[in-house]
Amino acid sequence: MSRGSLLPLAADRGLAVIINRPFRQGELVDAVKRHKLPPWASEIDCANWAQFLLKFVVSHPAVTSVIPATSRVDHMRENMGALHGRLPDQTMRERMIRFVEAL
């Protein structure tokens, strides 16, 4: 089974999907944080990279829950911001992918 087929398979079968540590212990955020958020991040109410990345993960139709895991209060506060505002639709998710891949 290819990596890209797991989430669609879970969705087709109605299985819950929990994403644990989507930031890979900060590695993902560290890779992008030196870059500015795209101006259009405000369209999905993102104020920082953690919110941008979490909203991307949470908005996948097959994802049931996300556990970012942090021991830092400031990171927890950033993460909690992803609870509010709009989530990206599929068109926005594709835009997010293109932006991050171009960094």
Short mmCIF file of N, CA and C in Angstrom, two decimals:
data_model
loop_
_atom_site.label_atom_id
_atom_site.label_comp_id
_atom_site.label_asym_id
_atom_site.label_seq_id
_atom_site.Cartn_x
_atom_site.Cartn_y
_atom_site.Cartn_z
N MET A 1 0.85 -1.18 0.00
CA MET A 1 0.00 0.00 0.00
C MET A 1 0.89 1.24 0.00
N SER A 2 0.59 2.16 -0.88
CA SER A 2 1.38 3.38 -0.94
C SER A 2 0.99 4.33 0.18
N ARG A 3 1.90 5.21 0.53
CA ARG A 3 1.66 6.17 1.61
C ARG A 3 0.44 7.03 1.32
N GLY A 4 0.24 7.40 0.06
CA GLY A 4 -0.87 8.26 -0.32
C GLY A 4 -2.23 7.59 -0.30
N SER A 5 -2.26 6.28 -0.13
CA SER A 5 -3.54 5.59 -0.17
C SER A 5 -4.11 5.29 1.21
N LEU A 6 -3.35 5.51 2.27
CA LEU A 6 -3.81 5.17 3.61
C LEU A 6 -4.99 6.03 4.07
N LEU A 7 -4.89 7.34 3.93
CA LEU A 7 -5.99 8.20 4.38
C LEU A 7 -7.26 7.99 3.57
N PRO A 8 -7.19 7.89 2.24
CA PRO A 8 -8.43 7.60 1.50
C PRO A 8 -9.04 6.25 1.90
N LEU A 9 -8.20 5.26 2.16
CA LEU A 9 -8.71 3.95 2.58
C LEU A 9 -9.43 4.07 3.92
N ALA A 10 -8.85 4.79 4.86
CA ALA A 10 -9.49 5.00 6.17
C ALA A 10 -10.83 5.71 6.01
N ALA A 11 -10.87 6.72 5.15
CA ALA A 11 -12.12 7.45 4.91
C ALA A 11 -13.17 6.53 4.29
N ASP A 12 -12.77 5.74 3.31
CA ASP A 12 -13.71 4.82 2.65
C ASP A 12 -14.30 3.80 3.63
N ARG A 13 -13.50 3.40 4.60
CA ARG A 13 -13.95 2.38 5.55
C ARG A 13 -14.53 2.98 6.83
N GLY A 14 -14.55 4.30 6.91
CA GLY A 14 -15.12 4.95 8.09
C GLY A 14 -14.27 4.78 9.34
N LEU A 15 -12.97 4.63 9.16
CA LEU A 15 -12.06 4.45 10.29
C LEU A 15 -11.59 5.79 10.83
N ALA A 16 -11.46 5.87 12.15
CA ALA A 16 -10.92 7.07 12.77
C ALA A 16 -9.43 7.15 12.51
N VAL A 17 -8.94 8.35 12.26
CA VAL A 17 -7.51 8.57 12.04
C VAL A 17 -7.04 9.63 13.02
N ILE A 18 -6.08 9.26 13.85
CA ILE A 18 -5.48 10.19 14.80
C ILE A 18 -4.06 10.46 14.34
N ILE A 19 -3.76 11.72 14.13
CA ILE A 19 -2.41 12.12 13.72
C ILE A 19 -1.66 12.57 14.97
N ASN A 20 -0.62 11.85 15.32
CA ASN A 20 0.17 12.15 16.51
C ASN A 20 1.48 12.82 16.11
N ARG A 21 1.76 13.95 16.73
CA ARG A 21 2.99 14.71 16.50
C ARG A 21 3.19 15.08 15.02
N PRO A 22 2.25 15.82 14.45
CA PRO A 22 2.37 16.16 13.04
C PRO A 22 3.57 17.07 12.72
N PHE A 23 4.11 17.72 13.73
CA PHE A 23 5.25 18.61 13.50
C PHE A 23 6.59 17.87 13.56
N ARG A 24 6.53 16.57 13.79
CA ARG A 24 7.75 15.75 13.90
C ARG A 24 8.71 16.38 14.90
N GLN A 25 8.19 16.60 16.11
CA GLN A 25 8.95 17.17 17.22
C GLN A 25 9.59 18.51 16.87
N GLY A 26 8.84 19.33 16.15
CA GLY A 26 9.28 20.68 15.81
C GLY A 26 10.05 20.78 14.50
N GLU A 27 10.43 19.66 13.95
CA GLU A 27 11.22 19.65 12.71
C GLU A 27 10.51 20.35 11.56
N LEU A 28 9.22 20.12 11.43
CA LEU A 28 8.46 20.72 10.33
C LEU A 28 8.34 22.23 10.50
N VAL A 29 8.01 22.67 11.70
CA VAL A 29 7.90 24.12 11.95
C VAL A 29 9.26 24.78 11.76
N ASP A 30 10.32 24.14 12.25
CA ASP A 30 11.66 24.70 12.09
C ASP A 30 12.02 24.88 10.61
N ALA A 31 11.54 23.99 9.77
CA ALA A 31 11.86 24.06 8.34
C ALA A 31 11.21 25.25 7.64
N VAL A 32 10.10 25.75 8.18
CA VAL A 32 9.38 26.83 7.50
C VAL A 32 9.41 28.17 8.24
N LYS A 33 9.73 28.17 9.52
CA LYS A 33 9.54 29.38 10.33
C LYS A 33 10.40 30.57 9.93
N ARG A 34 11.48 30.34 9.20
CA ARG A 34 12.30 31.49 8.77
C ARG A 34 11.65 32.23 7.60
N HIS A 35 10.62 31.64 7.03
CA HIS A 35 9.87 32.25 5.93
C HIS A 35 8.62 32.93 6.48
N LYS A 36 8.18 33.96 5.79
CA LYS A 36 6.93 34.62 6.17
C LYS A 36 5.75 33.77 5.73
N LEU A 37 4.70 33.84 6.53
CA LEU A 37 3.45 33.21 6.10
C LEU A 37 2.99 33.89 4.81
N PRO A 38 2.32 33.17 3.95
CA PRO A 38 1.78 33.84 2.76
C PRO A 38 0.71 34.84 3.19
N PRO A 39 0.57 35.94 2.49
CA PRO A 39 -0.44 36.94 2.85
C PRO A 39 -1.85 36.35 2.91
N TRP A 40 -2.11 35.36 2.10
CA TRP A 40 -3.45 34.76 2.05
C TRP A 40 -3.71 33.79 3.20
N ALA A 41 -2.75 33.60 4.11
CA ALA A 41 -2.98 32.76 5.29
C ALA A 41 -4.11 33.34 6.14
N SER A 42 -4.30 34.64 6.04
CA SER A 42 -5.39 35.28 6.80
C SER A 42 -6.76 34.81 6.32
N GLU A 43 -6.84 34.30 5.10
CA GLU A 43 -8.12 33.78 4.59
C GLU A 43 -8.60 32.57 5.38
N ILE A 44 -7.67 31.90 6.06
CA ILE A 44 -8.05 30.78 6.92
C ILE A 44 -7.68 31.09 8.37
N ASP A 45 -7.56 32.38 8.66
CA ASP A 45 -7.38 32.87 10.03
C ASP A 45 -6.13 32.32 10.71
N CYS A 46 -5.02 32.27 9.99
CA CYS A 46 -3.75 31.80 10.55
C CYS A 46 -2.85 32.98 10.90
N ALA A 47 -2.33 32.97 12.11
CA ALA A 47 -1.42 34.02 12.56
C ALA A 47 0.02 33.54 12.63
N ASN A 48 0.25 32.23 12.52
CA ASN A 48 1.60 31.70 12.60
C ASN A 48 1.68 30.36 11.87
N TRP A 49 2.91 29.86 11.73
CA TRP A 49 3.11 28.61 10.99
C TRP A 49 2.45 27.42 11.66
N ALA A 50 2.47 27.36 12.98
CA ALA A 50 1.84 26.23 13.67
C ALA A 50 0.36 26.14 13.29
N GLN A 51 -0.32 27.26 13.29
CA GLN A 51 -1.74 27.26 12.92
C GLN A 51 -1.93 26.87 11.46
N PHE A 52 -1.10 27.39 10.60
CA PHE A 52 -1.17 27.08 9.17
C PHE A 52 -1.03 25.57 8.95
N LEU A 53 -0.01 24.99 9.57
CA LEU A 53 0.24 23.56 9.38
C LEU A 53 -0.83 22.69 10.05
N LEU A 54 -1.25 23.07 11.24
CA LEU A 54 -2.29 22.29 11.93
C LEU A 54 -3.61 22.34 11.17
N LYS A 55 -3.97 23.51 10.68
CA LYS A 55 -5.23 23.60 9.92
C LYS A 55 -5.16 22.75 8.66
N PHE A 56 -3.99 22.65 8.06
CA PHE A 56 -3.83 21.79 6.89
C PHE A 56 -4.12 20.33 7.28
N VAL A 57 -3.53 19.88 8.37
CA VAL A 57 -3.71 18.49 8.80
C VAL A 57 -5.16 18.23 9.23
N VAL A 58 -5.69 19.09 10.07
CA VAL A 58 -7.05 18.91 10.60
C VAL A 58 -8.10 18.94 9.50
N SER A 59 -7.85 19.69 8.46
CA SER A 59 -8.87 19.85 7.41
C SER A 59 -8.93 18.67 6.44
N HIS A 60 -8.02 17.73 6.54
CA HIS A 60 -8.10 16.56 5.66
C HIS A 60 -9.37 15.79 6.02
N PRO A 61 -10.20 15.45 5.05
CA PRO A 61 -11.48 14.80 5.34
C PRO A 61 -11.36 13.48 6.11
N ALA A 62 -10.23 12.80 6.01
CA ALA A 62 -10.08 11.51 6.68
C ALA A 62 -9.56 11.64 8.11
N VAL A 63 -9.08 12.82 8.49
CA VAL A 63 -8.47 13.00 9.81
C VAL A 63 -9.55 13.27 10.85
N THR A 64 -9.51 12.48 11.91
CA THR A 64 -10.47 12.60 13.00
C THR A 64 -9.95 13.51 14.11
N SER A 65 -8.67 13.36 14.44
CA SER A 65 -8.09 14.09 15.56
C SER A 65 -6.59 14.28 15.32
N VAL A 66 -6.07 15.35 15.93
CA VAL A 66 -4.63 15.63 15.82
C VAL A 66 -4.09 15.89 17.22
N ILE A 67 -2.96 15.28 17.54
CA ILE A 67 -2.30 15.49 18.82
C ILE A 67 -0.93 16.12 18.54
N PRO A 68 -0.83 17.46 18.62
CA PRO A 68 0.44 18.11 18.29
C PRO A 68 1.56 17.81 19.29
N ALA A 69 1.23 17.65 20.55
CA ALA A 69 2.20 17.33 21.61
C ALA A 69 3.28 18.40 21.74
N THR A 70 3.29 19.04 22.88
CA THR A 70 4.33 20.02 23.19
C THR A 70 4.48 20.11 24.69
N SER A 71 5.65 20.50 25.13
CA SER A 71 5.87 20.73 26.56
C SER A 71 5.99 22.22 26.85
N ARG A 72 5.84 23.03 25.81
CA ARG A 72 5.99 24.48 25.96
C ARG A 72 4.63 25.17 25.87
N VAL A 73 4.37 26.02 26.86
CA VAL A 73 3.11 26.74 26.92
C VAL A 73 2.94 27.67 25.71
N ASP A 74 4.01 28.33 25.28
CA ASP A 74 3.89 29.23 24.14
C ASP A 74 3.53 28.47 22.87
N HIS A 75 4.06 27.28 22.70
CA HIS A 75 3.69 26.46 21.54
C HIS A 75 2.24 25.99 21.64
N MET A 76 1.82 25.64 22.85
CA MET A 76 0.43 25.22 23.05
C MET A 76 -0.53 26.35 22.67
N ARG A 77 -0.20 27.56 23.07
CA ARG A 77 -1.05 28.71 22.73
C ARG A 77 -1.11 28.92 21.22
N GLU A 78 0.03 28.81 20.55
CA GLU A 78 0.04 28.93 19.09
C GLU A 78 -0.84 27.84 18.47
N ASN A 79 -0.67 26.62 18.93
CA ASN A 79 -1.45 25.50 18.40
C ASN A 79 -2.95 25.70 18.61
N MET A 80 -3.31 26.21 19.77
CA MET A 80 -4.73 26.39 20.08
C MET A 80 -5.40 27.40 19.15
N GLY A 81 -4.64 28.29 18.57
CA GLY A 81 -5.20 29.24 17.62
C GLY A 81 -5.80 28.56 16.40
N ALA A 82 -5.34 27.34 16.11
CA ALA A 82 -5.88 26.60 14.97
C ALA A 82 -7.32 26.13 15.22
N LEU A 83 -7.76 26.22 16.46
CA LEU A 83 -9.14 25.83 16.79
C LEU A 83 -10.16 26.84 16.27
N HIS A 84 -9.71 28.04 16.01
CA HIS A 84 -10.62 29.13 15.68
C HIS A 84 -10.56 29.51 14.21
N GLY A 85 -11.65 30.03 13.73
CA GLY A 85 -11.67 30.54 12.37
C GLY A 85 -11.94 29.46 11.33
N ARG A 86 -11.68 29.84 10.11
CA ARG A 86 -11.99 28.98 8.96
C ARG A 86 -10.93 27.91 8.75
N LEU A 87 -11.38 26.78 8.23
CA LEU A 87 -10.48 25.71 7.81
C LEU A 87 -10.34 25.76 6.30
N PRO A 88 -9.20 25.33 5.79
CA PRO A 88 -9.02 25.33 4.34
C PRO A 88 -9.89 24.27 3.66
N ASP A 89 -10.44 24.64 2.51
CA ASP A 89 -11.13 23.66 1.67
C ASP A 89 -10.08 23.00 0.77
N GLN A 90 -10.50 22.11 -0.09
CA GLN A 90 -9.55 21.38 -0.92
C GLN A 90 -8.73 22.31 -1.82
N THR A 91 -9.35 23.32 -2.37
CA THR A 91 -8.63 24.27 -3.21
C THR A 91 -7.55 24.99 -2.41
N MET A 92 -7.88 25.41 -1.20
CA MET A 92 -6.91 26.08 -0.35
C MET A 92 -5.82 25.11 0.09
N ARG A 93 -6.18 23.87 0.39
CA ARG A 93 -5.17 22.87 0.77
C ARG A 93 -4.14 22.69 -0.35
N GLU A 94 -4.61 22.66 -1.58
CA GLU A 94 -3.69 22.52 -2.71
C GLU A 94 -2.79 23.74 -2.83
N ARG A 95 -3.34 24.90 -2.57
CA ARG A 95 -2.55 26.14 -2.58
C ARG A 95 -1.49 26.10 -1.48
N MET A 96 -1.86 25.60 -0.32
CA MET A 96 -0.92 25.48 0.79
C MET A 96 0.23 24.54 0.43
N ILE A 97 -0.10 23.43 -0.20
CA ILE A 97 0.93 22.47 -0.61
C ILE A 97 1.91 23.13 -1.58
N ARG A 98 1.38 23.80 -2.58
CA ARG A 98 2.25 24.46 -3.57
C ARG A 98 3.16 25.49 -2.90
N PHE A 99 2.61 26.25 -1.97
CA PHE A 99 3.40 27.27 -1.30
C PHE A 99 4.54 26.65 -0.50
N VAL A 100 4.22 25.66 0.32
CA VAL A 100 5.25 25.05 1.17
C VAL A 100 6.29 24.31 0.33
N GLU A 101 5.86 23.64 -0.71
CA GLU A 101 6.82 22.93 -1.57
C GLU A 101 7.78 23.89 -2.27
N ALA A 102 7.35 25.12 -2.49
CA ALA A 102 8.20 26.11 -3.18
C ALA A 102 9.20 26.79 -2.24
N LEU A 103 9.07 26.58 -0.95
CA LEU A 103 9.99 27.23 0.01
C LEU A 103 11.39 26.67 -0.11
#
